[in-house]
CSV table of N, CA and C in Angstrom, one decimal:
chain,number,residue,atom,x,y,z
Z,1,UNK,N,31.4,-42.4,-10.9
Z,1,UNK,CA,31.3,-41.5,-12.1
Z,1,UNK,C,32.0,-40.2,-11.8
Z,2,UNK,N,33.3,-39.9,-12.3
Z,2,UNK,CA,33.6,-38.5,-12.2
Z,2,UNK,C,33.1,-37.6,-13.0
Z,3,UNK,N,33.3,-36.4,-12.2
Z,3,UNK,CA,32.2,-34.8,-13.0
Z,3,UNK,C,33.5,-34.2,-13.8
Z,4,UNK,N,32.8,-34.0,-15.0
Z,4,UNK,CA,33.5,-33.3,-15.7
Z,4,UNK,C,33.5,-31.8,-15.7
Z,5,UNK,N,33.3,-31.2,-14.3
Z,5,UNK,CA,33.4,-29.6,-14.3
Z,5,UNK,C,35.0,-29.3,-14.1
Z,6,UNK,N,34.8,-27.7,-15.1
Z,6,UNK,CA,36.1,-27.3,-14.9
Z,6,UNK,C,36.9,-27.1,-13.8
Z,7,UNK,N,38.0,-27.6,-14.0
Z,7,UNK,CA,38.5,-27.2,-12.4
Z,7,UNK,C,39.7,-25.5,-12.0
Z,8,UNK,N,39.6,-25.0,-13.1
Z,8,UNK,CA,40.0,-23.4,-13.1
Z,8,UNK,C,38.8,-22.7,-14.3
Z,9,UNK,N,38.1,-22.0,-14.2
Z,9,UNK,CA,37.4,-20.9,-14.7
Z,9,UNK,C,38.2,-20.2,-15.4
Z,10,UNK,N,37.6,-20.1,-16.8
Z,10,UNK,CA,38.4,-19.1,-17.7
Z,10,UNK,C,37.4,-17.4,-17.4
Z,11,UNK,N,37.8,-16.6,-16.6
Z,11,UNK,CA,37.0,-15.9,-16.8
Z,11,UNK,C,36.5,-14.9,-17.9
Z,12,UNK,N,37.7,-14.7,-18.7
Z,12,UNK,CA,36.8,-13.7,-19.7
Z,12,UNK,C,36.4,-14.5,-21.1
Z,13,UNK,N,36.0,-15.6,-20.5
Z,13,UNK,CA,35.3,-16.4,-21.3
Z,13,UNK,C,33.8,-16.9,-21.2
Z,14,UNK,N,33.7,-16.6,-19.8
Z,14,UNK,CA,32.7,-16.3,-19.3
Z,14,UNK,C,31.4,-15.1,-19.4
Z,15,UNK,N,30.4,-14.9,-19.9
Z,15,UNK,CA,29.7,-14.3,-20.3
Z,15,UNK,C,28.7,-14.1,-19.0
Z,16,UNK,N,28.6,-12.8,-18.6
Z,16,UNK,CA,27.8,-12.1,-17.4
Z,16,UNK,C,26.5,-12.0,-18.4
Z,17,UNK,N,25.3,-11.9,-17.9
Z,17,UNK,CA,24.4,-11.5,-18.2
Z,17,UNK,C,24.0,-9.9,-18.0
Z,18,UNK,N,23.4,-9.2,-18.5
Z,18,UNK,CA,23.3,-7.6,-18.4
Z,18,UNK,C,22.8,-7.0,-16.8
Z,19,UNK,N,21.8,-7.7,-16.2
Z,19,UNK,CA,21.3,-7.8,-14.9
Z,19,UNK,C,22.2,-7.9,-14.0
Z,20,UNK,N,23.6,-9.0,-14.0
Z,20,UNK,CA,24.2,-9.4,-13.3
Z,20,UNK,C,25.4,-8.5,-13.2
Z,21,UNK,N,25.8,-7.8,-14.5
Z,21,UNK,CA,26.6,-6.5,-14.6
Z,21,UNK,C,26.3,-5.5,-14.1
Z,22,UNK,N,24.9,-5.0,-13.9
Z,22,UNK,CA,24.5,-4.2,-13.3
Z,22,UNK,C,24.9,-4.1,-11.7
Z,23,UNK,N,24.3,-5.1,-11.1
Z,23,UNK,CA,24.7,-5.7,-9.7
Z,23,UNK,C,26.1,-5.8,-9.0
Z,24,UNK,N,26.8,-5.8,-10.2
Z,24,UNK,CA,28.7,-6.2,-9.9
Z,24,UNK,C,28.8,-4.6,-9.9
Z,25,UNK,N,28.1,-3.7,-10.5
Z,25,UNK,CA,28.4,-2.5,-10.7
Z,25,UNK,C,27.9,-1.5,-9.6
Z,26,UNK,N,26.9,-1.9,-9.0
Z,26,UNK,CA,26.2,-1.5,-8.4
Z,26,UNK,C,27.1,-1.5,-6.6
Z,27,UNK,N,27.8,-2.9,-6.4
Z,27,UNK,CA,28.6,-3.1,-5.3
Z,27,UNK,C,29.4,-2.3,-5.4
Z,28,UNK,N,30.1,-2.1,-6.7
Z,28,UNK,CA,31.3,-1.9,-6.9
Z,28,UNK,C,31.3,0.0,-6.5
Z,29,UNK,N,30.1,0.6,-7.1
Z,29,UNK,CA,29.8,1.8,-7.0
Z,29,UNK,C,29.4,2.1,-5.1
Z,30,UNK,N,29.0,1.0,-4.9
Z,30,UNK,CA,28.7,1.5,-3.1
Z,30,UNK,C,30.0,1.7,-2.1
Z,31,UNK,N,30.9,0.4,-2.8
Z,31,UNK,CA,32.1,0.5,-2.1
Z,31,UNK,C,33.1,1.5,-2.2
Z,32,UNK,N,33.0,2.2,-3.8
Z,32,UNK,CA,33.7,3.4,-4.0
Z,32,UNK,C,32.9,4.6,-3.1
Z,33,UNK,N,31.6,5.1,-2.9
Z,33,UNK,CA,31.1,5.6,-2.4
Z,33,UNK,C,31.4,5.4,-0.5
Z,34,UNK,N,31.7,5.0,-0.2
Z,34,UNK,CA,31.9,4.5,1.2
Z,34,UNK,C,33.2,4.8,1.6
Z,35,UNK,N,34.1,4.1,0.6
Z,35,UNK,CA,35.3,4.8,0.6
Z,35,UNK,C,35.7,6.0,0.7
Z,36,UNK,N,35.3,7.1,-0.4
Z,36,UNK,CA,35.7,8.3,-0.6
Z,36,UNK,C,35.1,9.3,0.9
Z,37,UNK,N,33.8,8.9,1.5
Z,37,UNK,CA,33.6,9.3,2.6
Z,37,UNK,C,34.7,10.4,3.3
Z,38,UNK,N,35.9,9.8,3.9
Z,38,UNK,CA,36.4,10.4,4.6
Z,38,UNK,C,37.0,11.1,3.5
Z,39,UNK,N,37.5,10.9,2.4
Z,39,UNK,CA,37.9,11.8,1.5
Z,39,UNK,C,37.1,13.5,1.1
Z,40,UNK,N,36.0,13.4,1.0
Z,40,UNK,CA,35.2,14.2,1.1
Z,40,UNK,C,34.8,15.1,2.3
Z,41,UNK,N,34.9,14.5,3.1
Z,41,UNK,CA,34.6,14.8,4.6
Z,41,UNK,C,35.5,15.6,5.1
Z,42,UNK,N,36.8,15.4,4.5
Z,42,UNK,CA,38.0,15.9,5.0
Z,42,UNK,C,38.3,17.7,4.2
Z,43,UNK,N,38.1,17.2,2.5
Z,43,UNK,CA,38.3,18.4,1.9
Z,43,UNK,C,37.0,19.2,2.1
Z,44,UNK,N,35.9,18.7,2.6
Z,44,UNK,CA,35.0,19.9,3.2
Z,44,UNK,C,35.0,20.6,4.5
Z,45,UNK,N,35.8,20.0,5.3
Z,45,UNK,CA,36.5,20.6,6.5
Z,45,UNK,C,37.3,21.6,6.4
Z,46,UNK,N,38.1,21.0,5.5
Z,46,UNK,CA,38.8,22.2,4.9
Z,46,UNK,C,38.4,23.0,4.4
Z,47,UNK,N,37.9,23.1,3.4
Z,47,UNK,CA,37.0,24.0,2.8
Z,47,UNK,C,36.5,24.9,3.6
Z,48,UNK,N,35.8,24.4,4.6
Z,48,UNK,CA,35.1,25.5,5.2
Z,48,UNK,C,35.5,26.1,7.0
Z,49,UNK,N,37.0,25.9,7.1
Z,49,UNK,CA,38.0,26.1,7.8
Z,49,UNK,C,37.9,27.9,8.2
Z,50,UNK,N,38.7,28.3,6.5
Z,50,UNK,CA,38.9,29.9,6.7
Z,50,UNK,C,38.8,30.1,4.9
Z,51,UNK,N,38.8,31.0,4.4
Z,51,UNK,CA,39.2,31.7,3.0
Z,51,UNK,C,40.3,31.0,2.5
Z,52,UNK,N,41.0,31.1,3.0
Z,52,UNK,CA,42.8,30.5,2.5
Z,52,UNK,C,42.2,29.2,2.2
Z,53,UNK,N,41.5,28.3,3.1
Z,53,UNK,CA,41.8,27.0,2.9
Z,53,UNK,C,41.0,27.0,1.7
Z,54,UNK,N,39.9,27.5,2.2
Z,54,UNK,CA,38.7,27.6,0.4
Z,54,UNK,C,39.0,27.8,-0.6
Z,55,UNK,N,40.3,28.4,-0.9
Z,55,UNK,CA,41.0,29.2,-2.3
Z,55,UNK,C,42.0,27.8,-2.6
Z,56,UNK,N,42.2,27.7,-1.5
Z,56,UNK,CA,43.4,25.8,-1.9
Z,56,UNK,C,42.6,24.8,-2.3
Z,57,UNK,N,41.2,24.9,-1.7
Z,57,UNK,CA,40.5,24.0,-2.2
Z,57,UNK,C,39.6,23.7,-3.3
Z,58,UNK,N,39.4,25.3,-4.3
Z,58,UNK,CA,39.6,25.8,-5.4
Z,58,UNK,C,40.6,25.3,-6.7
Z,59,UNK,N,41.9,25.9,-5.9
Z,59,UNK,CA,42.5,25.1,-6.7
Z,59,UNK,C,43.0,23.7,-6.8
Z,60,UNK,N,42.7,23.1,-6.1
Z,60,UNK,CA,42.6,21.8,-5.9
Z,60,UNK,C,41.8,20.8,-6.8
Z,61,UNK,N,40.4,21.2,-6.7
Z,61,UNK,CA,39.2,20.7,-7.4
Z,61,UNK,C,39.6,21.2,-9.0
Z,62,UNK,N,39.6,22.3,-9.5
Z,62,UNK,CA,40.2,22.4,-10.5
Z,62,UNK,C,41.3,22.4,-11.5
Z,63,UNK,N,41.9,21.3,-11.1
Z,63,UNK,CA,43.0,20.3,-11.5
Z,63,UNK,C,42.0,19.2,-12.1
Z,64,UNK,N,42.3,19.3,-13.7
Z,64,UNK,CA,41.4,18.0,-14.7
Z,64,UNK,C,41.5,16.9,-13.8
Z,65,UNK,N,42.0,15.9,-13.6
Z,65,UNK,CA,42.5,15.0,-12.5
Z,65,UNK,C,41.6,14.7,-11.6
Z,66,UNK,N,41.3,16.0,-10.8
Z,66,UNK,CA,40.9,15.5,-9.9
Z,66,UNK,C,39.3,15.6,-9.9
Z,67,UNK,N,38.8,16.4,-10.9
Z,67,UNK,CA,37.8,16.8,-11.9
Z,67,UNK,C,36.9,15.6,-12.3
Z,68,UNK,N,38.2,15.0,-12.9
Z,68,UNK,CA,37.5,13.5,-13.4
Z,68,UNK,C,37.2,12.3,-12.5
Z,69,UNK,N,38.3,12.8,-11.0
Z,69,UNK,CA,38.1,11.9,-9.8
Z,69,UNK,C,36.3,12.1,-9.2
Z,70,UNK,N,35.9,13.6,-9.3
Z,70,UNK,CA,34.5,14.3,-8.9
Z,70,UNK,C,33.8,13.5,-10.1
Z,71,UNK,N,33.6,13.5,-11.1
Z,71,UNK,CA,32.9,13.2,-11.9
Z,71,UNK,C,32.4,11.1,-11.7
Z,72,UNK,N,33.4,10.3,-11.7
Z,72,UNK,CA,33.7,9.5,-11.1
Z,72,UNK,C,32.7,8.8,-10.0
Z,73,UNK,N,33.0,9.9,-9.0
Z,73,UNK,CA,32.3,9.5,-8.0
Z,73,UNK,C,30.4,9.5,-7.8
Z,74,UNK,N,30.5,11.1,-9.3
Z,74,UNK,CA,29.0,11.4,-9.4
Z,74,UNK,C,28.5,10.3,-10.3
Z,75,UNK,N,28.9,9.7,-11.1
Z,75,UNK,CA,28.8,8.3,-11.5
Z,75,UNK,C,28.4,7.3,-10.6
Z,76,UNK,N,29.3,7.1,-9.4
Z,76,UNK,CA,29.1,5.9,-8.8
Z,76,UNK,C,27.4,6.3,-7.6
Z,77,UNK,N,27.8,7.9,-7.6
Z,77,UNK,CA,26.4,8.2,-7.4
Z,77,UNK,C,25.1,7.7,-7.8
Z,78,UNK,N,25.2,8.2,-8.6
Z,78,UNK,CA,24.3,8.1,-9.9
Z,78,UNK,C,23.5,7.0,-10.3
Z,79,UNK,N,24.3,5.6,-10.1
Z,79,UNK,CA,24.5,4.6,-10.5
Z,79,UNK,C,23.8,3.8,-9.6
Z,80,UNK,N,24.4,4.2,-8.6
Z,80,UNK,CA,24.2,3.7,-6.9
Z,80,UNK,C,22.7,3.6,-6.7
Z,81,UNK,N,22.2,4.9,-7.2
Z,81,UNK,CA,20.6,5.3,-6.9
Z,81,UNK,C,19.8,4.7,-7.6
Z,82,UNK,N,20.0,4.5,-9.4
Z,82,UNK,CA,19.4,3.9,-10.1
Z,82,UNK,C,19.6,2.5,-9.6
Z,83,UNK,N,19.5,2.1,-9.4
Z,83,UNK,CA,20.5,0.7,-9.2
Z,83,UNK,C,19.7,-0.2,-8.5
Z,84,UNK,N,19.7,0.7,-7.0
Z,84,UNK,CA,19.2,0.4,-5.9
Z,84,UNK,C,17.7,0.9,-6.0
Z,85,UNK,N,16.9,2.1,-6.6
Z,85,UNK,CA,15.2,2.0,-7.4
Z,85,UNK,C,15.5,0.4,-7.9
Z,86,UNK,N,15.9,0.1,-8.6
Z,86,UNK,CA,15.5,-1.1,-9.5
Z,86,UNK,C,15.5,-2.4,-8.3
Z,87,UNK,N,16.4,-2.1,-7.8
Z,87,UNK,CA,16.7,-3.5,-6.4
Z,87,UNK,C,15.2,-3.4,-5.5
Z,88,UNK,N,15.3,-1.8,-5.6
Z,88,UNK,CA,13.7,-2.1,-4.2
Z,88,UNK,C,12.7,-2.8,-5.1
Z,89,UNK,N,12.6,-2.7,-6.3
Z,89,UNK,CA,11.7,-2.8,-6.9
Z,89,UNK,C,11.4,-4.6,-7.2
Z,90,UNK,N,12.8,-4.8,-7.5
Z,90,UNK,CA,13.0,-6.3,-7.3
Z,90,UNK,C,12.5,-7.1,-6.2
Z,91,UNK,N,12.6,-6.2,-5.2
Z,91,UNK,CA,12.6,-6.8,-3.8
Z,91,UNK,C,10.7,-7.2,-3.6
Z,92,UNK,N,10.0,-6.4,-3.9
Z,92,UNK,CA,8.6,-6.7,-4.0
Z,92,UNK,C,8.2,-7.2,-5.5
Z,93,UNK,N,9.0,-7.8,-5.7
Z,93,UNK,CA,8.5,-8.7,-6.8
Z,93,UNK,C,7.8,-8.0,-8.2
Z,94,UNK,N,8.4,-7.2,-8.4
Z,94,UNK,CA,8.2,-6.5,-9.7
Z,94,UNK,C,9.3,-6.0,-10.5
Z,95,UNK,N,9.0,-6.8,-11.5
Z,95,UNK,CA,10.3,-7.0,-13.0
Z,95,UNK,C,11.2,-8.2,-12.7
Z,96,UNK,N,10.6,-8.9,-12.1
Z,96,UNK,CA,11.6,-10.1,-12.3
Z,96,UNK,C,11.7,-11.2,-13.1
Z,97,UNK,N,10.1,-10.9,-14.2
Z,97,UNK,CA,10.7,-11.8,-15.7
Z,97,UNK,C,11.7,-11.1,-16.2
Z,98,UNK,N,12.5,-12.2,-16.9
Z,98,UNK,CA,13.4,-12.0,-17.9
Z,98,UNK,C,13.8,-10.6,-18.5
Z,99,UNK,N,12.6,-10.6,-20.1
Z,99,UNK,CA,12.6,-9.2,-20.6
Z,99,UNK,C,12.5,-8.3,-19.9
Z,100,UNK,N,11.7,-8.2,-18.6
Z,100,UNK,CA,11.7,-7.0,-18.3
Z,100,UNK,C,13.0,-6.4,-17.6
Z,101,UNK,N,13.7,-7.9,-16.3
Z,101,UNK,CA,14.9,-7.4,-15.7
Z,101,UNK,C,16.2,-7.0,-17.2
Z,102,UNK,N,16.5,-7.5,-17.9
Z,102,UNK,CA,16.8,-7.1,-18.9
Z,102,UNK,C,16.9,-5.6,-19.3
Z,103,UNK,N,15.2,-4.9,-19.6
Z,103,UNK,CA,15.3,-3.8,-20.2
Z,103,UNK,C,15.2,-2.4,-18.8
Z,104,UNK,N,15.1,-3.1,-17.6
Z,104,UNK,CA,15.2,-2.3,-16.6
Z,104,UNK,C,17.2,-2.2,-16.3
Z,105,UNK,N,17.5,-3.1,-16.6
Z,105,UNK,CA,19.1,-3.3,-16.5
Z,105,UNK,C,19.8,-2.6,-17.0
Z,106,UNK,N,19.0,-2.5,-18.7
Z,106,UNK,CA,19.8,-1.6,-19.6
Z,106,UNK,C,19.1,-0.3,-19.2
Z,107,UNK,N,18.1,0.3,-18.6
Z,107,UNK,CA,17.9,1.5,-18.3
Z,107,UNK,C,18.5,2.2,-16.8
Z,108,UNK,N,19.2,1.2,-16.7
Z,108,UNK,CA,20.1,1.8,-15.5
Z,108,UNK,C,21.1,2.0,-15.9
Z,109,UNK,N,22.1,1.4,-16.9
Z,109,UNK,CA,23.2,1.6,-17.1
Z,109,UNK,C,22.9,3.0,-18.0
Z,110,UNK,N,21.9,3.1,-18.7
Z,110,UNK,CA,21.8,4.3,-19.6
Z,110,UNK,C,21.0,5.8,-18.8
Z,111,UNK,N,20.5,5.3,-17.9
Z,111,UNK,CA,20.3,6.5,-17.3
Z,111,UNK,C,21.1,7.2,-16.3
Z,112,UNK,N,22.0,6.6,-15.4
Z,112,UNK,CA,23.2,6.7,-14.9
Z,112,UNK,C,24.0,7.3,-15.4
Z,113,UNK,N,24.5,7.0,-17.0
Z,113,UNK,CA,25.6,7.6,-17.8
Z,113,UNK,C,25.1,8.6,-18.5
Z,114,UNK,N,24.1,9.3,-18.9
Z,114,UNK,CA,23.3,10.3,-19.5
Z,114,UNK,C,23.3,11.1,-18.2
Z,115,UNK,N,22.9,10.8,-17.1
Z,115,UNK,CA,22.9,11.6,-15.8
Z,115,UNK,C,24.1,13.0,-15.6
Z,116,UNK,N,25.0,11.2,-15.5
Z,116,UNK,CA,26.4,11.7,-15.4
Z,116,UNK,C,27.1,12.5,-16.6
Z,117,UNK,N,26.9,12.2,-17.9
Z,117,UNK,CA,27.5,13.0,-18.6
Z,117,UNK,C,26.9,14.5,-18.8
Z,118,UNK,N,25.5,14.9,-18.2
Z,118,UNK,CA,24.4,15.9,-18.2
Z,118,UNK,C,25.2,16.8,-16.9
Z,119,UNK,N,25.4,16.1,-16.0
Z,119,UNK,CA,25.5,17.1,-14.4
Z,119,UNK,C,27.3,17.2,-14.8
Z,120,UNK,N,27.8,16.3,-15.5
Z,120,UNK,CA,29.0,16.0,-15.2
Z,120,UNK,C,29.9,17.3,-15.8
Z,121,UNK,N,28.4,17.1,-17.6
Z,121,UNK,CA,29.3,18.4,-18.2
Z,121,UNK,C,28.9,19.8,-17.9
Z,122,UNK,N,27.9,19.8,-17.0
Z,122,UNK,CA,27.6,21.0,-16.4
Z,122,UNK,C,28.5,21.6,-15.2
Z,123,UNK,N,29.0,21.2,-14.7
Z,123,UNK,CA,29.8,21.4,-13.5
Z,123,UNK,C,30.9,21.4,-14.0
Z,124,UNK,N,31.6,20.8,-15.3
Z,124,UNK,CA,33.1,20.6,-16.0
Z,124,UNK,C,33.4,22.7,-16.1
């Protein structure tokens, strides 16, 4: 009896579930966070080098660009944290019916982006 599964995946045909977006979002925000590391590490070196470098580093950050690169990352922050509350949470067995992983899912993505748009336009 041959199986009738597909043998190439259409992906954007494919429907994620909200929980499971979260999760893809959640790696995806750790890995940007991990990354930028030395990025950060570097312009705070500099930064706090001498005056001169702090005034370069001034205008640096205040370039829209790279503004939106900061914002970005306080996102993947953001995200990161809510994300991973909800994971420990999972981990001892609390909200793992349906509706509730569901409406805990959607309050991550919504409190993340309220967060971010709150600190994000405060710092803009």
């Amino acid at each position: 009896m041959e199986k009738t599964r597909p043998k190439h995946l259409d992906l954007p045909k494919i429907r994620l579930p909200l929980p499971g977006f979260v999760s893809i979002l959640h790696r995806i925000s750790g890995a940007l966070l991990f990354l930028a590391i030395p990025v950060v590490l570097w312009l705070m070196q500099g930064s706090l080098s001498s005056e001169a470098q702090f005034e370069a580093f001034r205008g640096f950050i205040s370039h829209p660009i790279v503004k939106l690169g900061l914002i970005a990352l306080l996102w993947a922050y953001l995200h990161h944290a809510c994300a991973g509350l909800r994971f420990l949470f999972l981990d001892v067995h609390k909200g793992l019916d349906l509706p509730t992983a569901r409406k805990t899912a959607m309050a991550v993505l919504v409190v993340s982006i309220a967060l971010t748009l709150v600190i994000g336009g405060v710092l803009w």
